[in-house]
Amino acid sequence: MIPQNQNRRAPSADEIIALLNGVCQPLAAARTPLHEAAGRVLREPVCAPEDQPPFDRSAMDGFAIRLDDANLEFKIVDEIRAGDWKPRELQAGEAVQISTGGALPGDGLQVVMKENVRVAGKILTVVERDSNRCIRFRGEDARAGQVLVESGTTLTPGALALLASIGHAKPMVTRLPRVLHLATGNEIVPPEQTPLTGQIRDSNSVLVRAFLRHWQITPQQKRVPEDEAAAKSEISNLKSEVDLLLVSGGASVGEHDFTRRLLEHFGFEILVCKTALRPGRPLIVARRGNQIAFGLPGNPLAHFVCLNLFVRVTLGKFSGWAAENIFQPGTLAAKLESGRNARETFWPARSEMKSGEMKLTPLRWSSSGDLTALALANSLIRVKAESSGLAAGAVVEFVPTI
Ligand code: AMP
Ligand code: MG
């Protein structure tokens, strides 16, 4: 835990990330249908239950003949389509028409592709024959018992296709986190409503929802008035337990900022109550057992930064990833103009691969409430504390954002 003594300096982004990597534990795993498992972390090794492919299959549309048969003319004695199982001993001078994927009727055969033969009724003439047997042999992809997907793998569409092909239809994956998001503030109105003077539209709720979709999480969301008692009863009325509680706004030290008191009331231990980064200074991180709560700064750009740095690390750990370095190296495509600042800054930017290098174009932002950069932003550049601007071509660290 980072001590909360007022005289201690506020923790840096790296310190908060290290703290989260230390306290967050992977959630339990559960058997899940394949169509719900994309992007989830596999929590068991999966082995091939039998040889892959499980039987010799034709790689081509063509004709199966004996490998040791030197004839050029054959009698077509049967047809095998994909899905058929028609074992038989082929004699010299006999051929079986076979489709791609069809099970070979026996051993010691070769498939001559359709393009290399002439057919007249039941008579087949081989025009061209080479040493390619055109067979996908049993076990050539993998042997029974071989590990095909390691525990800890994030299931991509391709990995899911592999699981489907071996009949592993309900893999053990990390369960999805249950997330509750409360947007606080008397000034916020839904986006479809026209705000009165003094009011603003709630942009954080849609940001949070879209951000969580990346992890296939659908949060429970509520707008709550700036009223501590009302917010308390909102939380106590919620039946389901949550793994992650996100409270937008009220994380600062204003008279009406009650997030800290709210979390303490519900037995959360406050781990962080202020940070040394910009935007995103007012941030609360708290925990109760394996539950994590964030009091996120209401300002939308600060919200974006805290989600992409800290909530992301939490969700990564919850899902069962090893602690990852979320920062990547890149090069500035243009000058980053900023005044000197005592705090480390996370600067919205657009990253693009150009000639094999990740190039970052810093975007304009005027304050932590300025959302305009987010139309293009896909990255946050880390600008060290006390730095006053960076030249084009400077090597920087950045976080790709969601
Ligand atoms: P707070 O963190 O509650 O002090 O809010 C800081 C700033 O963020 C204030 O200007 C709020 O109006 C603004 N804000 C708070 N919640 C939201 C929200 N859900 N959407 C957009 N702006 C917000
Ligand atoms: Mg507020």
XYZ file of C-alpha atoms and ligand atoms in Angstrom:
426
model
C 0.000 0.000 0.000
C 1.131 3.526 -0.731
C 0.996 5.529 2.560
C -1.539 8.329 2.544
C 0.275 10.683 4.840
C -0.491 14.158 3.456
C 3.182 15.058 3.552
C 4.193 12.161 1.342
C 4.472 12.897 -2.332
C 1.639 11.585 -4.493
C 2.445 8.301 -6.282
C 3.539 8.210 -9.927
C 1.821 6.219 -12.673
C 4.508 3.518 -12.409
C 3.971 3.221 -8.653
C 0.203 2.889 -9.040
C 0.618 0.291 -11.809
C 3.041 -1.688 -9.612
C 0.580 -1.450 -6.712
C -2.287 -2.758 -8.866
C -0.158 -5.572 -10.247
C 0.565 -6.527 -6.662
C -2.951 -6.414 -5.224
C -5.191 -7.591 -8.084
C -5.714 -11.332 -8.365
C -7.055 -13.309 -11.324
C -10.770 -14.005 -11.053
C -12.041 -17.582 -10.929
C -12.299 -19.617 -14.121
C -15.482 -21.204 -15.469
C -16.391 -23.447 -18.411
C -17.695 -21.198 -21.172
C -19.155 -21.880 -24.633
C -16.779 -21.087 -27.510
C -18.928 -18.278 -28.864
C -18.507 -16.414 -25.564
C -14.819 -17.158 -25.114
C -13.210 -14.760 -27.645
C -10.609 -12.555 -25.981
C -10.796 -14.485 -22.688
C -7.818 -16.148 -21.023
C -7.644 -19.952 -21.117
C -6.968 -21.357 -17.654
C -6.204 -24.983 -18.558
C -3.849 -26.557 -21.086
C -5.779 -28.140 -23.947
C -4.409 -31.318 -25.539
C -5.303 -33.062 -28.783
C -7.769 -35.823 -27.779
C -6.746 -37.864 -30.862
C -4.354 -37.589 -33.794
C -4.961 -34.544 -35.993
C -6.194 -35.163 -38.596
C -7.770 -38.313 -37.122
C -7.754 -40.240 -40.464
C -5.924 -40.018 -43.800
C -7.784 -37.505 -45.948
C -7.492 -36.558 -49.563
C -5.905 -33.139 -50.075
C -7.412 -32.808 -53.563
C -10.382 -33.666 -55.699
C -9.063 -36.604 -57.717
C -8.684 -40.365 -57.868
C -7.140 -42.731 -55.342
C -4.990 -45.512 -56.792
C -2.409 -47.877 -55.350
C 0.986 -46.255 -54.889
C 2.644 -49.361 -56.328
C 0.356 -49.490 -59.377
C 2.306 -48.567 -62.547
C -0.779 -48.661 -64.843
C -1.824 -45.593 -66.769
C -5.405 -46.728 -67.279
C -7.766 -47.595 -64.432
C -11.318 -48.719 -63.848
C -13.283 -46.360 -61.571
C -14.836 -48.699 -58.997
C -16.411 -46.285 -56.487
C -16.805 -42.675 -55.369
C -15.901 -41.327 -51.916
C -17.221 -37.927 -50.889
C -16.155 -35.918 -47.824
C -17.942 -37.472 -44.855
C -18.078 -41.022 -46.341
C -16.312 -43.974 -44.736
C -15.852 -46.764 -47.301
C -12.806 -48.880 -46.475
C -11.749 -51.279 -49.223
C -8.644 -52.980 -50.604
C -7.911 -51.426 -54.015
C -6.554 -53.804 -56.651
C -4.035 -52.907 -59.360
C -5.873 -51.168 -62.195
C -8.620 -49.878 -59.873
C -9.294 -46.257 -58.951
C -11.753 -44.588 -56.569
C -12.985 -41.093 -57.255
C -12.441 -39.015 -54.086
C -13.320 -35.468 -52.995
C -11.104 -33.087 -51.010
C -11.377 -34.116 -47.367
C -12.650 -37.611 -48.238
C -11.322 -40.448 -46.028
C -8.857 -42.651 -47.937
C -10.298 -46.176 -48.209
C -7.022 -47.845 -47.108
C -3.227 -47.585 -46.757
C -0.561 -47.481 -49.485
C -2.530 -45.186 -51.782
C -1.923 -42.042 -53.784
C -4.423 -39.466 -54.974
C -3.924 -38.208 -58.523
C -5.499 -34.815 -58.866
C -8.391 -34.335 -61.228
C -6.419 -31.860 -63.328
C -3.942 -34.659 -64.242
C -6.412 -37.260 -65.587
C -8.934 -37.870 -68.381
C -12.176 -39.663 -67.671
C -14.312 -41.480 -70.208
C -17.267 -43.205 -68.540
C -15.730 -45.579 -65.975
C -12.269 -45.469 -67.542
C -9.630 -43.203 -66.055
C -6.430 -42.306 -67.899
C -3.628 -40.724 -65.878
C -1.957 -38.041 -67.988
C 0.539 -36.848 -65.452
C 1.724 -38.519 -62.272
C 4.280 -37.298 -59.784
C 5.496 -38.367 -56.356
C 3.067 -36.130 -54.447
C 0.560 -38.443 -52.755
C -1.937 -35.579 -52.128
C -2.898 -37.020 -48.747
C -3.135 -35.266 -45.390
C -1.953 -38.101 -43.199
C -3.393 -38.994 -39.843
C -1.411 -37.248 -37.069
C 0.605 -34.985 -39.383
C -0.733 -31.803 -37.688
C -0.513 -33.065 -34.103
C -0.343 -36.296 -32.142
C -2.928 -37.437 -29.558
C -2.032 -35.991 -26.146
C 0.075 -33.134 -27.493
C -0.628 -29.722 -25.878
C -2.237 -27.551 -28.543
C -3.120 -24.448 -26.510
C -1.222 -23.506 -23.356
C -2.916 -22.312 -20.196
C -2.723 -18.493 -20.068
C -3.356 -18.036 -23.794
C -5.723 -15.230 -24.758
C -8.237 -16.904 -27.035
C -8.146 -15.369 -30.495
C -10.658 -16.330 -33.197
C -7.970 -18.660 -34.590
C -7.368 -20.375 -31.225
C -11.144 -20.806 -30.837
C -11.312 -22.427 -34.281
C -8.618 -24.870 -33.166
C -10.569 -25.698 -29.985
C -13.723 -26.208 -32.057
C -11.869 -28.557 -34.420
C -10.932 -30.887 -31.562
C -14.344 -30.702 -29.889
C -13.179 -28.679 -26.875
C -16.494 -26.831 -26.868
C -16.458 -25.462 -23.298
C -12.985 -24.251 -22.412
C -12.106 -23.180 -18.886
C -11.627 -19.406 -19.110
C -11.482 -16.580 -16.597
C -14.971 -15.401 -15.744
C -15.865 -11.863 -16.718
C -15.567 -9.216 -14.002
C -18.806 -7.754 -12.670
C -18.497 -3.998 -12.900
C -20.621 -1.272 -11.356
C -20.165 2.267 -12.639
C -21.650 5.265 -10.860
C -21.498 8.667 -12.548
C -21.845 11.375 -9.915
C -22.613 15.054 -10.257
C -25.703 17.279 -10.164
C -24.583 18.945 -13.382
C -24.646 15.925 -15.693
C -27.552 15.087 -17.981
C -27.879 12.202 -20.468
C -26.277 12.863 -23.903
C -29.652 12.974 -25.648
C -30.890 15.743 -23.347
C -30.245 19.458 -23.958
C -28.392 20.775 -20.914
C -29.591 23.938 -19.185
C -26.989 26.628 -18.580
C -24.604 25.259 -15.974
C -25.300 21.638 -16.876
C -23.164 19.386 -19.100
C -23.788 16.132 -20.908
C -22.516 12.953 -19.292
C -19.705 11.757 -21.579
C -17.967 9.563 -19.021
C -20.703 6.912 -18.891
C -20.448 6.146 -22.590
C -16.642 6.242 -22.396
C -16.653 3.691 -19.581
C -19.183 1.460 -21.315
C -17.323 1.427 -24.636
C -13.986 0.930 -22.872
C -15.313 -2.089 -20.973
C -16.748 -3.623 -24.129
C -13.172 -4.263 -25.160
C -13.105 -6.860 -22.343
C -16.629 -8.049 -23.245
C -17.839 -6.520 -19.991
C -21.262 -4.936 -19.769
C -21.281 -2.824 -16.623
C -24.210 -1.889 -14.463
C -24.378 1.895 -14.766
C -26.179 4.572 -12.792
C -26.147 8.349 -12.565
C -26.268 9.388 -8.942
C -26.896 12.816 -7.507
C -24.192 14.633 -5.602
C -25.667 13.482 -2.359
C -23.727 11.181 -0.121
C -26.737 9.548 1.499
C -28.401 8.929 -1.879
C -25.203 7.429 -3.287
C -24.864 5.156 -0.226
C -28.372 3.831 -0.640
C -27.812 3.280 -4.389
C -24.886 1.023 -3.553
C -26.543 -0.810 -0.668
C -29.614 -1.498 -2.828
C -27.554 -3.251 -5.449
C -27.971 -6.961 -5.013
C -25.051 -8.368 -6.933
C -21.493 -8.367 -5.708
C -19.069 -6.518 -7.916
C -15.410 -7.116 -8.693
C -14.774 -3.586 -9.858
C -16.512 -0.424 -8.711
C -15.937 2.710 -10.781
C -17.149 6.041 -9.467
C -16.825 8.963 -11.871
C -16.424 12.389 -10.335
C -16.198 13.448 -6.722
C -12.690 12.036 -6.320
C -11.136 15.336 -5.384
C -11.143 17.218 -2.083
C -14.065 19.597 -2.759
C -16.791 19.897 -0.149
C -19.151 17.792 -2.273
C -16.561 15.228 -3.347
C -17.707 12.209 -1.385
C -16.194 9.257 -3.254
C -13.538 8.651 -0.632
C -16.048 8.721 2.238
C -18.396 6.500 0.239
C -15.722 3.871 -0.309
C -14.613 3.999 3.320
C -18.224 3.638 4.434
C -18.446 0.397 2.474
C -15.282 -0.950 4.047
C -12.818 -0.234 1.262
C -9.230 0.404 2.212
C -7.918 3.526 0.441
C -4.634 2.734 -1.317
C -4.212 5.922 -3.340
C -6.059 9.230 -3.002
C -4.105 11.515 -5.300
C -1.570 11.013 -8.073
C 1.429 12.809 -9.530
C 0.176 12.703 -13.105
C -1.553 15.019 -15.483
C -4.318 14.867 -16.423
C -5.627 12.650 -13.639
C -4.441 14.073 -10.339
C -7.585 13.340 -8.330
C -7.747 9.551 -8.384
C -8.769 7.160 -5.650
C -7.753 3.517 -5.683
C -9.233 1.309 -2.995
C -9.735 -2.350 -2.265
C -11.913 -4.641 -0.205
C -10.558 -8.190 -0.372
C -10.177 -8.915 -4.076
C -12.587 -6.109 -5.007
C -11.069 -2.978 -6.476
C -12.657 0.470 -6.552
C -11.606 3.545 -8.449
C -12.747 7.067 -7.760
C -12.073 8.483 -11.211
C -11.601 12.178 -11.904
C -14.751 13.620 -13.484
C -12.872 15.540 -16.137
C -13.270 13.503 -19.323
C -9.672 13.556 -20.547
C -8.418 12.627 -17.082
C -11.048 9.891 -17.083
C -9.707 8.552 -20.365
C -6.138 8.544 -19.040
C -7.015 6.759 -15.779
C -9.085 4.129 -17.592
C -6.292 3.425 -20.067
C -3.549 3.247 -17.457
C -5.016 1.889 -14.260
C -8.378 0.293 -14.953
C -6.704 -1.466 -17.867
C -3.984 -2.950 -15.628
C -6.656 -4.070 -13.155
C -8.712 -5.781 -15.857
C -5.590 -7.407 -17.289
C -4.723 -8.862 -13.884
C -8.346 -9.893 -13.235
C -8.393 -11.734 -16.555
C -5.308 -13.749 -15.644
C -2.597 -12.020 -17.666
C 0.889 -11.869 -16.245
C 1.839 -8.305 -15.258
C 2.562 -6.662 -18.607
C 4.511 -3.581 -19.527
C 1.835 -1.383 -21.052
C 4.392 1.093 -22.420
C 5.906 0.818 -25.885
C 8.687 2.765 -27.608
C 7.898 5.216 -30.394
C 9.247 8.286 -32.144
C 7.680 11.733 -32.256
C 6.494 12.628 -35.767
C 6.193 16.273 -34.737
C 7.347 18.550 -31.972
C 5.505 18.217 -28.655
C 5.052 21.711 -27.322
C 4.389 21.989 -23.639
C 5.356 24.270 -20.816
C 7.490 22.824 -18.070
C 5.369 20.807 -15.652
C 6.234 19.284 -12.319
C 3.941 16.334 -13.024
C 4.401 13.483 -15.461
C 1.994 14.066 -18.360
C 0.077 11.570 -20.472
C -0.357 13.383 -23.742
C -3.058 12.333 -26.223
C -1.557 11.367 -29.575
C -2.115 9.532 -32.823
C 0.266 6.649 -33.464
C 0.880 5.149 -36.888
C 3.388 2.643 -38.240
C 5.524 4.351 -40.877
C 8.503 2.654 -42.543
C 8.662 0.088 -39.760
C 8.646 2.683 -36.977
C 5.873 3.731 -34.623
C 5.437 7.446 -35.207
C 3.452 9.572 -32.759
C 1.763 12.839 -33.573
C 0.885 14.795 -30.414
C -2.666 16.183 -30.433
C -3.779 19.522 -29.083
C -5.515 19.632 -25.708
C -6.208 22.607 -23.540
C -7.214 21.064 -20.201
C -8.267 17.838 -18.523
C -11.835 18.683 -19.531
C -10.973 18.976 -23.236
C -12.281 15.973 -25.184
C -11.521 17.258 -28.673
C -8.270 15.283 -29.028
C -10.174 12.041 -28.458
C -11.619 12.054 -31.969
C -8.206 10.900 -33.192
C -6.291 9.765 -30.116
C -5.193 6.135 -30.063
C -2.217 6.632 -27.755
C -0.930 8.471 -24.739
C 2.645 9.718 -24.829
C 4.441 9.689 -21.508
C 6.114 13.069 -21.002
C 8.461 13.011 -18.031
C 7.988 15.400 -15.136
C 9.921 18.658 -15.479
C 10.358 18.223 -19.208
C 9.454 21.259 -21.279
C 8.545 20.023 -24.714
C 10.125 17.400 -26.930
C 11.630 17.775 -30.401
C 10.382 15.906 -33.471
C 12.296 12.637 -33.729
C 12.581 12.217 -29.937
C 12.232 8.637 -28.712
C 9.325 8.364 -26.292
C 7.249 5.800 -24.438
C 3.553 5.550 -25.161
C 0.498 3.498 -24.222
C -1.839 2.390 -27.030
C -5.347 3.330 -25.898
C -8.761 1.757 -26.294
P -15.407 16.226 -10.283
O -14.341 15.195 -10.463
O -16.706 15.685 -9.847
O -14.921 17.392 -9.467
O -15.636 16.793 -11.736
C -14.626 17.458 -12.452
C -15.155 17.992 -13.735
O -15.590 16.916 -14.545
C -16.352 18.902 -13.565
O -16.217 19.981 -14.475
C -17.505 18.029 -13.947
O -18.581 18.768 -14.433
C -16.920 17.130 -14.991
N -17.633 15.868 -15.020
C -17.974 15.112 -13.958
N -18.655 14.011 -14.331
C -18.721 14.069 -15.678
C -19.305 13.219 -16.645
N -19.925 12.084 -16.297
N -19.197 13.559 -17.952
C -18.551 14.711 -18.295
N -17.966 15.546 -17.423
C -18.070 15.239 -16.115
Mg -18.510 16.319 -9.232
